[in-house]
Short mmCIF file of C-alpha atoms in Angstrom, two decimals:
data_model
loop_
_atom_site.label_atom_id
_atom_site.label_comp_id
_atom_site.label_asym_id
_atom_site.label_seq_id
_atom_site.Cartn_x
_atom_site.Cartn_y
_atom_site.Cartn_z
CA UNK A 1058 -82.81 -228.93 34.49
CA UNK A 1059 -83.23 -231.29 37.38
CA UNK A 1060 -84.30 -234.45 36.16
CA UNK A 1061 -86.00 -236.92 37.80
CA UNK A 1062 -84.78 -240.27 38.41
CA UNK A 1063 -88.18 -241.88 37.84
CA UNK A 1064 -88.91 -240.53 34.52
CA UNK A 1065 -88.49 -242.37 31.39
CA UNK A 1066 -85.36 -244.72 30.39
CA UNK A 1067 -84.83 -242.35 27.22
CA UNK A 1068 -84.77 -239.16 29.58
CA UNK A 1069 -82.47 -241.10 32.16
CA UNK A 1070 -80.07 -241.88 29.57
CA UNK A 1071 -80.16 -238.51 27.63
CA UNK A 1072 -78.87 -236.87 31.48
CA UNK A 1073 -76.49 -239.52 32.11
CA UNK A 1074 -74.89 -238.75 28.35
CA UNK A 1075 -74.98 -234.86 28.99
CA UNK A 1076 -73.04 -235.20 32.27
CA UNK A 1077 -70.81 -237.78 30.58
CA UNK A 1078 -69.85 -235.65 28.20
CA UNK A 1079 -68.99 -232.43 30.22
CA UNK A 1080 -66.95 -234.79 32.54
CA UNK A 1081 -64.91 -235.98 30.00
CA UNK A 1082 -64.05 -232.58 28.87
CA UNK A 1083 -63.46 -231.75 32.11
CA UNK A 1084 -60.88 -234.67 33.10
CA UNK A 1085 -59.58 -233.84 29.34
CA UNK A 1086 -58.92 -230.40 30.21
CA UNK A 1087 -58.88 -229.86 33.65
CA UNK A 1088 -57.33 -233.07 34.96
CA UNK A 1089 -58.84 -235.14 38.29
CA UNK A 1090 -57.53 -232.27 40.69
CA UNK A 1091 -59.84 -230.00 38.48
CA UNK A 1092 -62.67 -231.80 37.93
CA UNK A 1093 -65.42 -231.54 40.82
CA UNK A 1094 -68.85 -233.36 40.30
CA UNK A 1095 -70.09 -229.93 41.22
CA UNK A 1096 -68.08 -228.40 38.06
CA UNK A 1097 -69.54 -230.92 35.84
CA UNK A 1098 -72.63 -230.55 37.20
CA UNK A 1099 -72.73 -226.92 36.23
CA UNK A 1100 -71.37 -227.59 32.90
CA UNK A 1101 -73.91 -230.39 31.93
CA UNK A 1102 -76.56 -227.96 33.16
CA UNK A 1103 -77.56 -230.65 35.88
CA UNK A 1104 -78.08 -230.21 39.67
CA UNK A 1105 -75.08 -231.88 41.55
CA UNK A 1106 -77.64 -234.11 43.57
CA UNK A 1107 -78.41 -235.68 40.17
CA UNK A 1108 -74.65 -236.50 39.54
CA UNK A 1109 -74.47 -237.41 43.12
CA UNK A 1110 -77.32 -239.61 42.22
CA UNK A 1111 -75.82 -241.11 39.19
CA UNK A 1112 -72.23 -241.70 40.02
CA UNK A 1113 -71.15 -242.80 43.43
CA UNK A 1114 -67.83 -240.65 43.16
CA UNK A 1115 -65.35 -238.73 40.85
CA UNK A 1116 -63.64 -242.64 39.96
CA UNK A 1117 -67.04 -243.72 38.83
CA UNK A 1118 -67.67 -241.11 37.18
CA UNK A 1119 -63.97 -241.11 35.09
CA UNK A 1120 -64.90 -244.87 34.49
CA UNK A 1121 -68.13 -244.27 32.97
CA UNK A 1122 -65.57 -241.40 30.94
CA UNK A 1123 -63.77 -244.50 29.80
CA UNK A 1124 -65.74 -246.40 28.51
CA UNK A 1125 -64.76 -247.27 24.20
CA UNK A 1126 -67.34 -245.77 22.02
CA UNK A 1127 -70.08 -247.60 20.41
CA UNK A 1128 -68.67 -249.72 17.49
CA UNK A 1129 -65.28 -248.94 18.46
CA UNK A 1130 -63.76 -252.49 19.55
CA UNK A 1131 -66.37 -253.90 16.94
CA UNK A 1132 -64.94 -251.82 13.89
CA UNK A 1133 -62.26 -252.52 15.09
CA UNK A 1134 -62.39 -256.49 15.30
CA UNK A 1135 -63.46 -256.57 12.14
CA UNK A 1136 -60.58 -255.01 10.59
CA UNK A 1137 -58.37 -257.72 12.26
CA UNK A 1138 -59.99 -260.60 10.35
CA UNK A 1139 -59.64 -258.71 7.37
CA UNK A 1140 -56.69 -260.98 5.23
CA UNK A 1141 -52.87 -260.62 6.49
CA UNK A 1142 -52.02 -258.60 3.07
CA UNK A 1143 -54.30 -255.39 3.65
CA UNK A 1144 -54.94 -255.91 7.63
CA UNK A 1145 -53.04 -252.58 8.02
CA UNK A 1146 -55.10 -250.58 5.60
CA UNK A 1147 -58.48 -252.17 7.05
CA UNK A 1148 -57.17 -251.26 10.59
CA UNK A 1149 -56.30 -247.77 9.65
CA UNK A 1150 -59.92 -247.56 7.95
CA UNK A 1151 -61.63 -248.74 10.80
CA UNK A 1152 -59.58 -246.07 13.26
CA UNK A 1153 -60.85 -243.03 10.65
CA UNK A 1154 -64.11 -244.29 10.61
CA UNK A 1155 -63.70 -244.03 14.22
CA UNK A 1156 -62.62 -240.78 14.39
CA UNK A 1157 -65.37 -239.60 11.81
CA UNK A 1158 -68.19 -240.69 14.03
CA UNK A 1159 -68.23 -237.73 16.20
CA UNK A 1160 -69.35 -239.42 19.25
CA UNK A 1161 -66.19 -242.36 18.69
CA UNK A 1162 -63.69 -238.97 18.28
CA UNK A 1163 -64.82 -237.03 21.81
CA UNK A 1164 -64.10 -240.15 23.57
CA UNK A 1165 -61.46 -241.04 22.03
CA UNK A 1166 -59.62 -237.77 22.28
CA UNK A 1167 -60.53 -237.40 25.95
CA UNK A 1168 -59.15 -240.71 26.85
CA UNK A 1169 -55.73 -239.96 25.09
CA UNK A 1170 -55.29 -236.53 26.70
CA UNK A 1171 -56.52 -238.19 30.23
CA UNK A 1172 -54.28 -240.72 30.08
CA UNK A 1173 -51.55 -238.73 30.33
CA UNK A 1174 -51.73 -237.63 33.37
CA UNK A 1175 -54.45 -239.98 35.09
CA UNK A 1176 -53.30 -243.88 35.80
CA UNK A 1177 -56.60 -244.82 36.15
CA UNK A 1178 -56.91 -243.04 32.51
CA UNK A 1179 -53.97 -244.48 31.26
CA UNK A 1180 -54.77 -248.48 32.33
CA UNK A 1181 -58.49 -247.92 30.56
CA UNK A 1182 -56.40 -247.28 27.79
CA UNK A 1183 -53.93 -249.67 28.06
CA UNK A 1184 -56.69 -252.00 28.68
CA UNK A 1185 -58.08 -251.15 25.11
CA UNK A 1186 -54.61 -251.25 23.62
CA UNK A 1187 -54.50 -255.00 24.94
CA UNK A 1188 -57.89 -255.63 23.87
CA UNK A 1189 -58.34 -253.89 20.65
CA UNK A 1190 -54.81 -254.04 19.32
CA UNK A 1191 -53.32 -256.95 20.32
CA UNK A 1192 -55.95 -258.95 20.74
CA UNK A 1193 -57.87 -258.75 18.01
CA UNK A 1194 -54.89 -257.92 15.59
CA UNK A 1195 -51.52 -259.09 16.74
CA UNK A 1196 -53.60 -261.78 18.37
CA UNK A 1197 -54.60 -263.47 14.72
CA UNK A 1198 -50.78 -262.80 12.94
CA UNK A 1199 -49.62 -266.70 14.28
CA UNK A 1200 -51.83 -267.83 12.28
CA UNK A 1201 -50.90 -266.65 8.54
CA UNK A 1202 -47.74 -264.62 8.74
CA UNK A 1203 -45.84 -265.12 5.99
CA UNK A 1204 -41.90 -265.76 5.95
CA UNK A 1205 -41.86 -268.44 8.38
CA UNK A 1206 -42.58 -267.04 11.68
CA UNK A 1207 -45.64 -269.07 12.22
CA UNK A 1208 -45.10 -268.94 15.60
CA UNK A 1209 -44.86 -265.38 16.66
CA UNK A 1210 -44.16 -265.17 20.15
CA UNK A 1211 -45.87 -262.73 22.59
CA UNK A 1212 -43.58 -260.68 22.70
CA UNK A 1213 -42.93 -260.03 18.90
CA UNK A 1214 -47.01 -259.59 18.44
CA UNK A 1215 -47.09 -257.18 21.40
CA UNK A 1216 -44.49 -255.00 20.04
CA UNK A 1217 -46.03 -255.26 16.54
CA UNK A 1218 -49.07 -253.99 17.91
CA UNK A 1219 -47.33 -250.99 19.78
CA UNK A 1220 -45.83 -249.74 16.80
CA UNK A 1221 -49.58 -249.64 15.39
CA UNK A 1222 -50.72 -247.79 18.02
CA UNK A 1223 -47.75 -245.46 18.00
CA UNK A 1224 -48.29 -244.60 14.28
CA UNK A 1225 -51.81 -244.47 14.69
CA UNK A 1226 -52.03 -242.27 18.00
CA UNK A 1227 -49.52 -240.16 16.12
CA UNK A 1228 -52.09 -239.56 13.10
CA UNK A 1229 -54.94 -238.85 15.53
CA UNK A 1230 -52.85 -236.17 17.21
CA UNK A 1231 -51.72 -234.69 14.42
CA UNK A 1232 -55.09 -234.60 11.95
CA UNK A 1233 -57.83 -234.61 14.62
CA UNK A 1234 -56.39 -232.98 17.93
CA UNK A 1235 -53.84 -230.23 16.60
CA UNK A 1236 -55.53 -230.13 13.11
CA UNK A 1237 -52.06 -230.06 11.52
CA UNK A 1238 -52.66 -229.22 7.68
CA UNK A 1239 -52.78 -230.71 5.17
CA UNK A 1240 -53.16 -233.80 7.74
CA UNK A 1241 -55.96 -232.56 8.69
CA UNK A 1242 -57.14 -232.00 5.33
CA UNK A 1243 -57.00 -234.84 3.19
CA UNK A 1244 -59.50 -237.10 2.49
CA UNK A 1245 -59.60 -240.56 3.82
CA UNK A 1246 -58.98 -242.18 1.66
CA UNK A 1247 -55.37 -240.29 0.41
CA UNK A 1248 -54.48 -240.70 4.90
CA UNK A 1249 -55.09 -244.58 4.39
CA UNK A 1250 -52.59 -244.73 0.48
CA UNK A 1251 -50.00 -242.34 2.63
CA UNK A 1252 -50.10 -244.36 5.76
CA UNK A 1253 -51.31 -247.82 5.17
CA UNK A 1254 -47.94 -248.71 4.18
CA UNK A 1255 -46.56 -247.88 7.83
CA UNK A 1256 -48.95 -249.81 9.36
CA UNK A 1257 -48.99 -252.87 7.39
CA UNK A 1258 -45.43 -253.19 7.74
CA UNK A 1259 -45.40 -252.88 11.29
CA UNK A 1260 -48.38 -255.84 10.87
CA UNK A 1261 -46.19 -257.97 9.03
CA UNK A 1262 -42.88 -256.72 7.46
CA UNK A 1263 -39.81 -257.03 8.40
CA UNK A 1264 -38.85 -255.19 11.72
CA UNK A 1265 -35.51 -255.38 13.09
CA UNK A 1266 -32.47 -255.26 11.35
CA UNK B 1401 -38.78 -214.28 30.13
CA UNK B 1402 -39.21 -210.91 32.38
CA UNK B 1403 -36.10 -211.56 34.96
CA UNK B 1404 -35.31 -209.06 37.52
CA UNK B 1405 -32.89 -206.50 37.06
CA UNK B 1406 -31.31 -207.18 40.86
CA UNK B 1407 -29.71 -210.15 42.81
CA UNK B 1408 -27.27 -213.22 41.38
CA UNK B 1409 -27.92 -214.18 37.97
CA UNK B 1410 -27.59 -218.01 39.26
CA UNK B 1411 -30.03 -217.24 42.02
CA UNK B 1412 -33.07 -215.74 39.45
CA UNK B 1413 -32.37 -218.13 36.89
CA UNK B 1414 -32.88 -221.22 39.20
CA UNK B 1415 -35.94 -219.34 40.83
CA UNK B 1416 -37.33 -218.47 37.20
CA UNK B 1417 -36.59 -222.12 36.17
CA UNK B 1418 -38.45 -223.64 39.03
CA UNK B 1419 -41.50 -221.64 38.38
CA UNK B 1420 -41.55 -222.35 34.70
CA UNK B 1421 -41.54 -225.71 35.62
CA UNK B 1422 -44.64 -226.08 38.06
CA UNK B 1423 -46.27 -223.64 35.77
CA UNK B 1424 -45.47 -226.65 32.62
CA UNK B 1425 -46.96 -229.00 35.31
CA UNK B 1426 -50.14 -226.95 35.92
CA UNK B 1427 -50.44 -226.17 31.88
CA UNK B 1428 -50.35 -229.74 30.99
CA UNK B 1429 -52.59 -230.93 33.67
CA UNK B 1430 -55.15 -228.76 34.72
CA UNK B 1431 -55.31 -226.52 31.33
CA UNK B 1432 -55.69 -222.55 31.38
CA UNK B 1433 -58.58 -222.17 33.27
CA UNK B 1434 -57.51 -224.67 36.12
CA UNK B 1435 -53.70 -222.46 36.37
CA UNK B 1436 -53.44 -219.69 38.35
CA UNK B 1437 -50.24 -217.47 39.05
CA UNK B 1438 -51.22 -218.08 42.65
CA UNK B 1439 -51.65 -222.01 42.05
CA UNK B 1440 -48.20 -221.85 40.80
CA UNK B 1441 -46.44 -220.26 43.48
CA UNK B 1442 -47.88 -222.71 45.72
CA UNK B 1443 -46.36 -225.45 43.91
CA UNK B 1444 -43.03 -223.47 43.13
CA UNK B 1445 -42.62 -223.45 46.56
CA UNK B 1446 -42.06 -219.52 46.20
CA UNK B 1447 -43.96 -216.06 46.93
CA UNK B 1448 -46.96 -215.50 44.64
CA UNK B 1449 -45.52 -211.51 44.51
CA UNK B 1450 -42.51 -212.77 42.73
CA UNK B 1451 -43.90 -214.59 40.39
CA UNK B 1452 -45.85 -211.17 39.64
CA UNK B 1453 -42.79 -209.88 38.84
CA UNK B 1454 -41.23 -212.15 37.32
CA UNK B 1455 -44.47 -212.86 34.68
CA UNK B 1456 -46.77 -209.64 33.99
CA UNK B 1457 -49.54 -212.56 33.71
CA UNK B 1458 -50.59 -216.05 32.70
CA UNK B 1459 -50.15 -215.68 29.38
CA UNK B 1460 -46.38 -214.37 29.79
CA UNK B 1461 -45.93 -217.34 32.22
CA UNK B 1462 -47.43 -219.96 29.09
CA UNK B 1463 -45.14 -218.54 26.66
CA UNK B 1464 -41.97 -219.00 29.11
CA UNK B 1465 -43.36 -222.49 29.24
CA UNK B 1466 -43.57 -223.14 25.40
CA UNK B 1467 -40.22 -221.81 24.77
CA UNK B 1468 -38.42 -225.47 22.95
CA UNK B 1469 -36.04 -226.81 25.00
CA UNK B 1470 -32.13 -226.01 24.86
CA UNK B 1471 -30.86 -227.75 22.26
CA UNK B 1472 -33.30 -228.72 20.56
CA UNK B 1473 -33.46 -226.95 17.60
CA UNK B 1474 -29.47 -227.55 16.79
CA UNK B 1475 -29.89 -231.17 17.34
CA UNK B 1476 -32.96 -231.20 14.40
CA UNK B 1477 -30.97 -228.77 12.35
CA UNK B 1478 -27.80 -230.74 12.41
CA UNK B 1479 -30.53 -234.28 11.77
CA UNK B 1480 -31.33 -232.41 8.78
CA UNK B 1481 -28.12 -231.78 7.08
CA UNK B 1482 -27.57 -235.67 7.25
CA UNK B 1483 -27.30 -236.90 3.82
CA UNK B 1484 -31.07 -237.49 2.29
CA UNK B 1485 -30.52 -241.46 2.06
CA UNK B 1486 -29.89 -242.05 6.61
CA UNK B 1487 -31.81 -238.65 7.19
CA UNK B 1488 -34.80 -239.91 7.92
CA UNK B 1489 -32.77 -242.29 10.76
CA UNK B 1490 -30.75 -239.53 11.96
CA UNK B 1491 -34.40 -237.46 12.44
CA UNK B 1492 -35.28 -240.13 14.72
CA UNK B 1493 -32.19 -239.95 16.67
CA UNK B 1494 -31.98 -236.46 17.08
CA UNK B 1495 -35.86 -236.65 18.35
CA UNK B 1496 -34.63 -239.39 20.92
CA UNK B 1497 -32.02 -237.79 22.00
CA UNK B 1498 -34.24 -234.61 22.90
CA UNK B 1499 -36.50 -236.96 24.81
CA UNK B 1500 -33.49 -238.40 26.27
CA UNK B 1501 -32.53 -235.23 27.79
CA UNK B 1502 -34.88 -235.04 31.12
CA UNK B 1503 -35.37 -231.01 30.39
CA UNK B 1504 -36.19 -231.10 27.22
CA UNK B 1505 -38.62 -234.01 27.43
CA UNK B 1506 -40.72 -232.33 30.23
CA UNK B 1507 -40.85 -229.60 27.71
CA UNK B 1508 -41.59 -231.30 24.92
CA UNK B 1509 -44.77 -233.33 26.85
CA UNK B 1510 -45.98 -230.14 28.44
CA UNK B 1511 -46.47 -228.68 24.92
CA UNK B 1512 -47.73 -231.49 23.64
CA UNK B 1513 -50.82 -232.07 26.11
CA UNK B 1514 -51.11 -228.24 26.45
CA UNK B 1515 -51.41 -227.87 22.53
CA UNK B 1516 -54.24 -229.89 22.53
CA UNK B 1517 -56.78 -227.52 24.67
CA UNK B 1518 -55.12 -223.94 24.40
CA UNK B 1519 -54.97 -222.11 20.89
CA UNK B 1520 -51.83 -220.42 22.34
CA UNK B 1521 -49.95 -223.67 22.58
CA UNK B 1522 -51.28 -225.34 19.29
CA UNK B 1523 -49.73 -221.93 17.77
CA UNK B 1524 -46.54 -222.49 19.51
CA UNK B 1525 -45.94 -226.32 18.57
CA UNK B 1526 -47.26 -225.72 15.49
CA UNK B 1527 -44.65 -223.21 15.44
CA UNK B 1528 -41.58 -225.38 16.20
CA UNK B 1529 -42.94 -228.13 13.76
CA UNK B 1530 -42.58 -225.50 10.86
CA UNK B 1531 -38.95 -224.15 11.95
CA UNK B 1532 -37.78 -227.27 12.46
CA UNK B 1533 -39.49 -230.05 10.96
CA UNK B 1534 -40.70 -228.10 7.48
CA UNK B 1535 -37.83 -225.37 7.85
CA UNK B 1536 -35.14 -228.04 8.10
CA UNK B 1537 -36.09 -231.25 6.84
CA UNK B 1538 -38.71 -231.32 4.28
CA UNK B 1539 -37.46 -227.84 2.90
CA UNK B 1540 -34.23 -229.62 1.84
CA UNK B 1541 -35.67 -232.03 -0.20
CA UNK B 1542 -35.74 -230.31 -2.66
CA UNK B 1543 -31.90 -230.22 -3.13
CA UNK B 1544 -31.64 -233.66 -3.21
CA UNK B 1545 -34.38 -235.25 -3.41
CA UNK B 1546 -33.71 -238.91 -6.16
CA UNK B 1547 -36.17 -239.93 -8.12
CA UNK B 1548 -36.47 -237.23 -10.29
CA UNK B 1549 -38.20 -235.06 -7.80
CA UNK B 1550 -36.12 -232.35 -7.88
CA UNK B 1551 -39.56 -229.54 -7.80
CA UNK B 1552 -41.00 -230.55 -4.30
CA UNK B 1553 -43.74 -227.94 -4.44
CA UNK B 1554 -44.06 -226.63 -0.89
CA UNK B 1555 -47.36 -228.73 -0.07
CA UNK B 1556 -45.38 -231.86 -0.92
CA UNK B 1557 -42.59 -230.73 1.64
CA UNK B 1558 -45.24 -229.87 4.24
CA UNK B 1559 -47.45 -233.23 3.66
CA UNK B 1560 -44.00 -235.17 4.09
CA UNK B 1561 -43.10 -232.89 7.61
CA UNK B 1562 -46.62 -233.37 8.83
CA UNK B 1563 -46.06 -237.92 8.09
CA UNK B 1564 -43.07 -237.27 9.85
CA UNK B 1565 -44.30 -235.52 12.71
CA UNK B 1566 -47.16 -237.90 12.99
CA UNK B 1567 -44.88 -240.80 13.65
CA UNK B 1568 -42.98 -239.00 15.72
CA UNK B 1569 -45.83 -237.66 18.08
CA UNK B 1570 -47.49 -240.93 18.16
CA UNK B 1571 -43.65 -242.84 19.02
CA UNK B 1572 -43.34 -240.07 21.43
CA UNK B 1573 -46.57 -240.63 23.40
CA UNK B 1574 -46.92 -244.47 23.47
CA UNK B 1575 -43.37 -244.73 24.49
CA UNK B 1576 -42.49 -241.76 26.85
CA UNK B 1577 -45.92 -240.43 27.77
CA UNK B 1578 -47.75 -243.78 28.54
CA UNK B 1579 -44.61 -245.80 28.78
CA UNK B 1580 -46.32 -248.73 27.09
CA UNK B 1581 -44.13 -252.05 26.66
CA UNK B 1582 -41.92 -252.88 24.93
CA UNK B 1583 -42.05 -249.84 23.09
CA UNK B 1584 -41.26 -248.07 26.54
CA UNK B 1585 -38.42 -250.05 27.21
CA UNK B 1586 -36.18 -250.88 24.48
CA UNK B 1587 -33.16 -249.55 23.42
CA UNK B 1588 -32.93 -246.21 21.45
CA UNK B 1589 -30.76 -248.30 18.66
CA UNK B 1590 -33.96 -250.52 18.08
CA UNK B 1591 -36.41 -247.64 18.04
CA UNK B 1592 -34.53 -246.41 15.44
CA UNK B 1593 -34.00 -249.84 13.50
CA UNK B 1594 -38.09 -250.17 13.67
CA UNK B 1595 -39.33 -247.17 13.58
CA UNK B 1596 -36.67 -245.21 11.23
CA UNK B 1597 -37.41 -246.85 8.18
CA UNK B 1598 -41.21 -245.25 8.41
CA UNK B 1599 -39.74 -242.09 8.94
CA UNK B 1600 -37.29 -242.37 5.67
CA UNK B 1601 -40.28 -243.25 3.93
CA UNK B 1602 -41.74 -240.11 4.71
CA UNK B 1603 -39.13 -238.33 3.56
CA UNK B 1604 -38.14 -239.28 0.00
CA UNK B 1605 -39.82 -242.34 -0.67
CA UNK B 1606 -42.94 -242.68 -2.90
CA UNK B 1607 -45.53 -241.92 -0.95
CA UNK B 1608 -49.54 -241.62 -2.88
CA UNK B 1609 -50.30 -244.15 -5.02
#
C-alpha cells in the first residue's frame, strides 16, 4: 500500500488520515516509549518510508495526533454565545454532539488517555482547555453574570471553567470510554436534563461557601 | 498475589510490592501488549525468574495490580453510612482522602488509564464502582431517601452511582491526573465546598425533569 507522494491531493490526504489514526491509537495505548513510526506504519498498512516521508519524527507525528477535531472548537464556540441562563446545557450539547461524531470521539479519547502520561499530550490539551473552555466560555461570563460579579476576575472564570471540564471529562469517561451503564445508555437528551444542572451552576451559580 | 512460601515475610512483601508497582506503571502506560514480565523486571530493578514465580503470567501480574488500594473500601463504606442530607459531601471526602494517600492514588490512576484499553481492567473498576459506589451509596437510598422516594428501583440507584462516579472520575483526572489549575491546587475543604454540592445532587436530589 505504498503510496506515492505525487499522486492526487485526495489520495495524499486519505494516507496521511490512515496513519493518523493508527498513531493515535498507538500513543493512546501504547504510550511514546511504545509507539515506533515503524509500528504505526504496520498498523496503517503503510511503508515506514511513507511515514518517514510525512512526519519528520515521532513529536510531529503526536502533534498532527493532537490536533481538535473538525467542528470541535467551532461547536464549541457557539455554545458559549449561547445566553448566560442555558450556556451550560448548550455547552454540554455541543460536547455530545462531539462525542457522537465518530471522528470528534477517536480524537478526543486519544488525547485524554495521552495526556496522561505524555506532557507534550497533556499541554495540547491544556492548550484546548484554555482555548475552548475558558476562552470561549468563562471568557464571555464578565459580561452578563448575574448577582453582581460583573467583574469576574481571572481567576474565578478559570476555575469556573475547570469545574466544567472536570464534570464533563468525567461524563466522557464514564459513558464513552468505560461504557458505564445506564451512562452509556441514555439518550442525549436525558445526559443533558441529568447533567446540565452541574454544569450551569459551575457557569454561573454560586460556588464557594 | 502468588508469594513464596520461603524467606522474611517483610523481605517478599516489599519485593512483591515493588514489582506490582512498575508493573501499574507499565499497565497504565504502555497497555497489555507493550508489558512484558521481562519489561517489568527491568524496571523493578529485580530478576525476571522471580517475578515468574512470584506471577504464573501477565494476567496474574494485572490482577495484583487492580487489586483497590488499602483502605479504600472502609473509607467509602464508612462515607456511606453518613447521614443522607452531608453524604454526598462526606463521598467526596472519603474519595480525596484516597487520592490523598500516595498508594492508593497510584492505584487508583493506574486503573483508571488501564480500564480504558484492557477489558480485564474495565471489569475490575467496573467492579469496585458496584461494591462500593452502588453497593454502599446508592443502595442505601432507599432507606432514607426524602421526598417520598422511599422505592428507588435499582436502575434509579445505579443511574445516581454512575452521576456520582462521573463527577468523581472527571474531578479526579483534571485535578490529580493533569494537575490543571486551580483545580490542582486548592485545598481539599474547597473541593469539597464546590464540587460536593454536585455530588449531593446526585444522590437524593431531583434529578430528570
Amino acid at each position: 500500500m505504498d503510496r506515492t507522494r505525487r499522486g492526487p491531493t485526495e489520495e495524499r490526504g486519505v494516507t496521511v488520515e490512515r496513519i493518523v489514526a493508527a498513531a493515535r491509537d498507538s500513543f493512546a495505548e501504547q504510550g511514546w516509549a511504545g509507539t515506533s513510526l515503524r509500528g504505526v506504519a504496520r498498523a496503517a498498512g503503510v511503508d515506514a518510508r511513507l511515514v518517514s516521508y510525512y512526519f519528520a519524527d515521532k513529536t510531529a507525528l503526536l502533534q498532527a495526533c493532537l490536533q481538535p477535531p473538525a467542528g470541535f472548537a467551532e461547536r464549541v464556540a457557539a455554545a458559549a454565545s449561547a445566553p448566560l441562563a442555558r450556556r451550560g446545557i448548550a455547552l454540554l450539547e455541543a460536547m455530545l454532539a462531539n462525542w457522537n461524531d465518530p471522528a470528534s470521539a477517536v480524537v478526543l479519547r486519544s488525547v485524554i488517555l495521552t495526556a496522561a502520561h505524555e506532557p507534550l499530550a497533556l499541554r495540547a490539551l491544556q492548550a484546548v482547555f484554555r482555548h475552548a473552555l475558558i476562552g470561549a466560555v468563562a471568557g464571555s461570563l464578565d459580561d452578563d453574570t448575574g448577582g453582581g460579579s460583573g467583574d469576574l476576575d481571572g481567576g474565578e472564570r478559570t476555575l469556573r471553567a475547570g469545574l466544567v471540564a472536570s464534570q464533563i471529562v468525567g461524563l466522557f469517561m464514564t459513558r464513552y470510554v468505560w461504557r458505564i451503564p445506564p451512562l452509556s445508555e441514555l439518550p442525549d437528551a436525558q445526559i443533558v436534563r441529568l447533567v446540565g444542572p452541574t454544569v450551569q451552576r459551575y457557569l454561573e451559580g454560586p460556588l464557594d461557601r
